[in-house]
Amino acid sequence: MTTVPFAPHPTTEGFVTRFAPSPNGDLHLGHVLSAITGHEMARRRDGRFLVRIEDIDVARTREAHVASILDDLAWIGLTWEQPVLRQSHHFRDYAEAARRLRHMGLLYPCFATRGEIIQAVAAEVARGRGWTSDPDGAPLYPGLSRAIGADEAAERIRLGEPHAWRLDMEKALVECRRRLSGEPLTFVEIDAEGREAVVPACPERWGDAVIVRKDIPASYHLAVVIDDARQGVTVVTRGRDLYAATDLHRLLQVLLGLAEPRYHHHRLLLGADGRKLSKSAGSMSLRSLRQGGMTAAEVCQEIGIERLGVTGLRR
Ligand code: GLU
């Protein structure tokens, strides 16, 4: 029996939500909706609200962004429990979880570069084969490193060749079915009023997903399931853009024996171009709206949050 260095939260009781921003930019209104949704759902049920800084991508993290995110959340009128978990402090735990998956035979090293993957997919398409994309729009991994034998892989790793670790989806699904005694993999989605719906999960649509990145001993998918379990999060509140990722998260939770939270995927705020707000699309930051003189009440109005009946917010 392997030991787990991180202690999963002992219970999944109560109502514990979280807001988990990546500090590679300032918050925009979409983040504010996300944070208020989690805060409000917890407040209404006498629950707990946590903030987690998802800074595994240390090269893109700026301390100034961490500070401005927390300052913006406080300005809006939110309060959260201390201490704020920083994922960059927990790489050992993600590495240990990956080691467990490896020992179960569910991960394999992938040495392929992005360019090689694109080329392999293009060659398949040129041969007239259709190629499926994952829910994020990236072509499914064409299996380039799958055929590499264990000895060769070990040697290349020993020589320091950069590699990611991918989930062997076929094997993972078999193991998942075994653990669930043949029951289907699902997740529970709750609406803002707490009504539940059971949703079938199809992690296979992600193909052999990257579980440990080349540049970082973790990935978003691995770190998020470890930390939701560690922090005893019972309701994961986040935008609908992450709806499909939940399928993969449920699979990892089953494989790693982690508690199952429920999920609330809230609506997305769209820009004038009909696309979801994002840093990359240059959406207005909360910081610049504040500097322009907007009040917290006006921000809430802008995102149509009154409908949630927020009372704890500064007006
Ligand atoms: N860190 C992710 C982001 O900023 C959100 C993760 C989550 O809520 O599961 O997009």
XYZ file of C-alpha atoms and ligand atoms in Angstrom:
325
model
C 0.000 0.000 0.000
C 1.530 3.327 -0.997
C 1.275 6.299 1.288
C -0.122 9.622 0.196
C 1.792 12.633 1.496
C -1.166 14.957 1.232
C -3.986 14.279 3.621
C -7.326 14.237 1.862
C -9.870 16.130 3.935
C -11.377 13.609 6.383
C -15.002 14.339 5.507
C -17.040 15.510 2.589
C -19.637 16.998 4.873
C -20.955 20.492 4.866
C -21.034 22.836 1.934
C -17.558 23.887 0.873
C -17.000 25.818 -2.361
C -13.926 27.407 -3.834
C -12.705 29.942 -6.374
C -9.450 28.818 -8.006
C -7.920 31.480 -10.270
C -4.645 31.100 -12.183
C -2.539 34.203 -11.460
C -1.357 34.917 -14.986
C -3.415 38.063 -15.417
C -5.931 40.308 -13.697
C -9.475 39.205 -12.930
C -12.162 40.039 -15.463
C -15.929 40.027 -14.975
C -16.167 36.306 -15.758
C -13.923 35.577 -12.782
C -16.009 37.852 -10.603
C -19.155 35.917 -11.536
C -17.351 32.693 -10.684
C -16.094 33.922 -7.311
C -19.449 35.411 -6.307
C -21.295 32.254 -7.361
C -19.145 30.060 -5.101
C -19.265 32.574 -2.275
C -23.012 33.014 -2.507
C -23.840 29.308 -2.724
C -21.769 28.686 0.414
C -23.192 31.716 2.240
C -26.779 30.648 1.620
C -26.123 27.229 3.131
C -23.949 28.321 6.032
C -21.053 26.750 4.218
C -17.382 27.629 3.735
C -15.789 29.472 0.833
C -12.139 28.965 -0.090
C -9.784 30.723 -2.492
C -6.999 28.695 -4.097
C -4.250 30.163 -6.235
C -3.581 27.776 -9.131
C 0.012 28.749 -9.828
C 1.588 25.497 -11.050
C 2.671 27.370 -14.162
C 5.330 29.221 -12.231
C 6.815 30.826 -15.342
C 3.526 32.609 -16.069
C 2.720 33.457 -12.445
C 3.278 37.025 -11.291
C 3.141 37.883 -7.608
C 1.589 41.191 -8.591
C -1.324 39.254 -10.089
C -1.782 37.183 -6.929
C -1.932 40.390 -4.888
C -4.316 42.124 -7.269
C -6.640 39.080 -7.457
C -6.995 39.011 -3.659
C -7.394 42.782 -3.534
C -10.125 42.676 -6.207
C -12.013 39.916 -4.388
C -11.935 41.896 -1.141
C -13.036 45.066 -2.974
C -16.070 43.231 -4.359
C -16.917 42.370 -0.751
C -16.027 38.686 -0.569
C -14.442 37.029 2.429
C -12.685 33.672 2.434
C -10.891 31.340 4.786
C -7.182 31.624 5.505
C -4.692 30.377 4.585
C -5.069 30.624 0.814
C -3.619 27.461 -0.727
C -0.873 28.024 -3.302
C -0.486 25.064 -5.649
C 3.165 25.909 -6.249
C 3.837 24.827 -2.638
C 2.558 21.312 -3.276
C 4.451 19.920 -6.255
C 5.567 16.929 -4.155
C 1.987 15.863 -3.686
C 1.162 16.041 -7.382
C 4.345 14.085 -8.172
C 3.370 11.446 -5.616
C -0.113 11.089 -7.107
C 1.437 10.732 -10.568
C 3.786 8.090 -9.177
C 0.796 6.124 -7.905
C -0.859 6.262 -11.325
C 2.420 5.139 -12.912
C 2.682 2.206 -10.520
C -0.833 1.213 -11.539
C 0.476 1.115 -15.134
C -1.843 3.932 -16.179
C 0.704 6.540 -17.340
C 3.328 6.360 -20.068
C 6.061 8.844 -20.956
C 5.496 10.950 -24.044
C 8.594 12.422 -25.686
C 6.801 13.877 -28.711
C 7.068 17.595 -29.321
C 4.051 19.695 -30.196
C 5.355 19.954 -33.778
C 5.663 16.170 -34.086
C 2.117 15.714 -32.844
C 0.756 18.251 -35.342
C 2.696 16.574 -38.152
C 1.457 13.107 -37.250
C -2.138 14.293 -37.178
C -1.694 16.135 -40.501
C -0.305 12.937 -42.052
C -3.370 10.988 -40.878
C -5.685 13.643 -42.289
C -3.750 13.611 -45.603
C -4.398 9.850 -45.754
C -8.077 10.695 -45.708
C -8.662 9.737 -42.073
C -10.878 12.009 -40.048
C -9.290 13.160 -36.805
C -11.210 13.924 -33.642
C -10.393 16.840 -31.382
C -10.670 16.925 -27.616
C -13.251 19.232 -25.985
C -10.652 22.050 -25.923
C -10.266 21.768 -29.692
C -6.805 20.151 -29.675
C -6.429 17.075 -31.902
C -6.521 13.852 -29.914
C -3.045 12.540 -29.243
C -2.019 10.238 -32.106
C -0.185 7.838 -29.805
C 3.345 8.629 -30.995
C 5.171 7.445 -27.862
C 2.841 4.572 -27.027
C 4.905 1.967 -28.844
C 8.177 2.851 -27.103
C 9.260 -0.073 -24.947
C 9.824 0.301 -21.214
C 13.609 -0.137 -21.500
C 14.015 2.467 -24.219
C 11.739 4.876 -22.346
C 13.720 4.407 -19.121
C 16.974 5.040 -20.970
C 15.689 8.211 -22.631
C 14.416 9.474 -19.281
C 17.793 8.636 -17.709
C 19.499 10.681 -20.419
C 17.313 13.624 -19.483
C 15.092 13.775 -22.554
C 12.116 16.057 -21.874
C 8.877 14.120 -21.534
C 5.324 14.463 -20.350
C 3.313 11.651 -18.759
C 0.072 10.730 -20.468
C -2.870 8.738 -19.218
C -3.344 5.445 -21.019
C -7.056 6.089 -21.452
C -7.956 2.546 -22.442
C -6.314 1.040 -19.390
C -7.620 3.818 -17.161
C -11.201 3.110 -18.243
C -10.777 -0.585 -17.520
C -9.408 0.175 -14.058
C -12.188 2.698 -13.447
C -14.880 0.147 -14.392
C -13.248 -2.360 -12.062
C -13.241 0.116 -9.198
C -16.863 1.071 -9.833
C -17.854 -2.619 -10.149
C -19.175 -1.933 -13.623
C -21.327 1.036 -12.588
C -21.107 3.930 -15.063
C -18.854 6.902 -14.319
C -20.999 9.960 -13.608
C -20.931 13.292 -11.823
C -23.604 15.168 -9.941
C -24.422 18.648 -11.191
C -26.351 20.908 -8.849
C -28.105 24.103 -9.799
C -28.038 27.308 -7.760
C -31.058 26.100 -5.777
C -29.342 22.818 -4.950
C -31.361 20.547 -7.289
C -29.255 17.608 -8.436
C -28.882 15.903 -11.812
C -26.694 12.868 -12.503
C -24.615 13.405 -15.648
C -22.795 10.592 -17.512
C -19.042 11.258 -17.747
C -17.138 10.400 -20.950
C -13.451 10.939 -20.160
C -12.495 9.042 -23.333
C -13.206 12.172 -25.337
C -9.932 13.568 -23.923
C -7.881 10.688 -25.325
C -4.508 10.040 -23.662
C -4.543 13.311 -21.723
C -1.372 14.858 -20.301
C -1.315 14.251 -16.545
C 2.224 15.518 -15.914
C 3.455 18.281 -18.182
C 6.894 18.385 -19.743
C 7.821 21.637 -18.051
C 6.102 21.160 -14.678
C 5.737 18.082 -12.423
C 1.928 18.421 -12.517
C -0.945 19.447 -14.757
C -4.121 21.396 -14.163
C -6.194 18.188 -14.211
C -4.043 16.386 -11.652
C -3.548 19.332 -9.295
C -7.221 20.306 -9.271
C -8.465 16.880 -8.158
C -5.777 16.551 -5.489
C -6.555 19.964 -4.045
C -10.333 19.724 -4.169
C -9.940 16.527 -2.123
C -7.270 17.962 0.179
C -9.385 20.983 0.960
C -12.604 19.036 1.466
C -14.386 20.901 -1.325
C -17.889 19.438 -1.575
C -19.203 21.600 -4.427
C -16.842 22.617 -7.226
C -18.170 25.916 -8.580
C -16.737 27.021 -11.899
C -17.737 28.116 -15.403
C -19.318 25.951 -18.084
C -16.077 26.175 -20.066
C -14.763 23.496 -17.687
C -17.818 21.234 -17.958
C -16.093 18.679 -20.186
C -12.980 18.657 -17.979
C -15.156 17.306 -15.162
C -15.320 13.941 -16.993
C -11.560 13.595 -16.735
C -11.551 14.848 -13.141
C -14.090 12.220 -12.122
C -11.945 9.526 -13.736
C -8.847 10.697 -11.830
C -10.822 10.862 -8.576
C -11.902 7.238 -8.994
C -8.391 6.076 -9.939
C -6.803 7.887 -7.002
C -9.547 6.928 -4.535
C -10.517 10.552 -3.842
C -13.856 11.754 -2.524
C -16.444 12.780 -5.107
C -17.538 16.414 -4.924
C -20.658 17.714 -6.638
C -20.357 20.315 -9.398
C -22.015 23.581 -10.268
C -20.996 24.896 -13.695
C -22.282 28.427 -13.989
C -23.167 30.369 -17.122
C -20.397 32.199 -18.959
C -20.272 35.901 -19.622
C -19.847 36.627 -23.300
C -18.162 39.613 -24.885
C -19.695 41.716 -27.662
C -18.219 39.190 -30.139
C -20.229 36.385 -28.525
C -17.119 34.694 -27.171
C -16.439 34.034 -23.530
C -14.505 36.701 -21.680
C -10.837 35.878 -21.337
C -7.505 37.480 -20.726
C -6.290 36.421 -24.143
C -9.235 38.122 -25.835
C -8.233 41.328 -24.028
C -11.400 41.500 -21.919
C -11.581 44.469 -19.580
C -9.974 43.696 -16.241
C -11.795 44.435 -13.011
C -8.783 46.583 -12.153
C -9.357 48.869 -15.092
C -13.105 49.032 -14.424
C -12.317 50.054 -10.827
C -9.857 52.652 -12.019
C -12.547 53.943 -14.371
C -14.734 54.633 -11.336
C -17.101 51.657 -11.447
C -18.482 50.677 -8.028
C -18.772 47.104 -6.750
C -22.568 47.391 -6.997
C -22.278 48.412 -10.652
C -19.960 45.473 -11.308
C -22.562 43.111 -9.828
C -25.253 44.738 -11.916
C -23.132 44.395 -15.028
C -22.845 40.634 -14.553
C -26.522 40.261 -13.593
C -25.702 38.900 -10.183
C -28.667 40.428 -8.333
C -30.608 37.395 -9.387
C -28.523 35.358 -6.969
C -29.775 37.609 -4.185
C -26.328 38.548 -2.947
C -26.714 40.404 0.281
C -23.247 40.197 1.748
C -21.727 42.458 -0.880
C -20.644 46.034 -0.599
C -23.024 48.351 -2.407
N -7.539 27.745 -12.479
C -8.575 27.580 -13.451
C -8.745 28.876 -14.230
O -8.347 29.936 -13.751
C -9.913 27.208 -12.868
C -9.901 25.868 -12.257
C -11.207 25.345 -11.721
O -12.068 26.127 -11.290
O -11.336 24.132 -11.678
O -9.296 28.816 -15.302
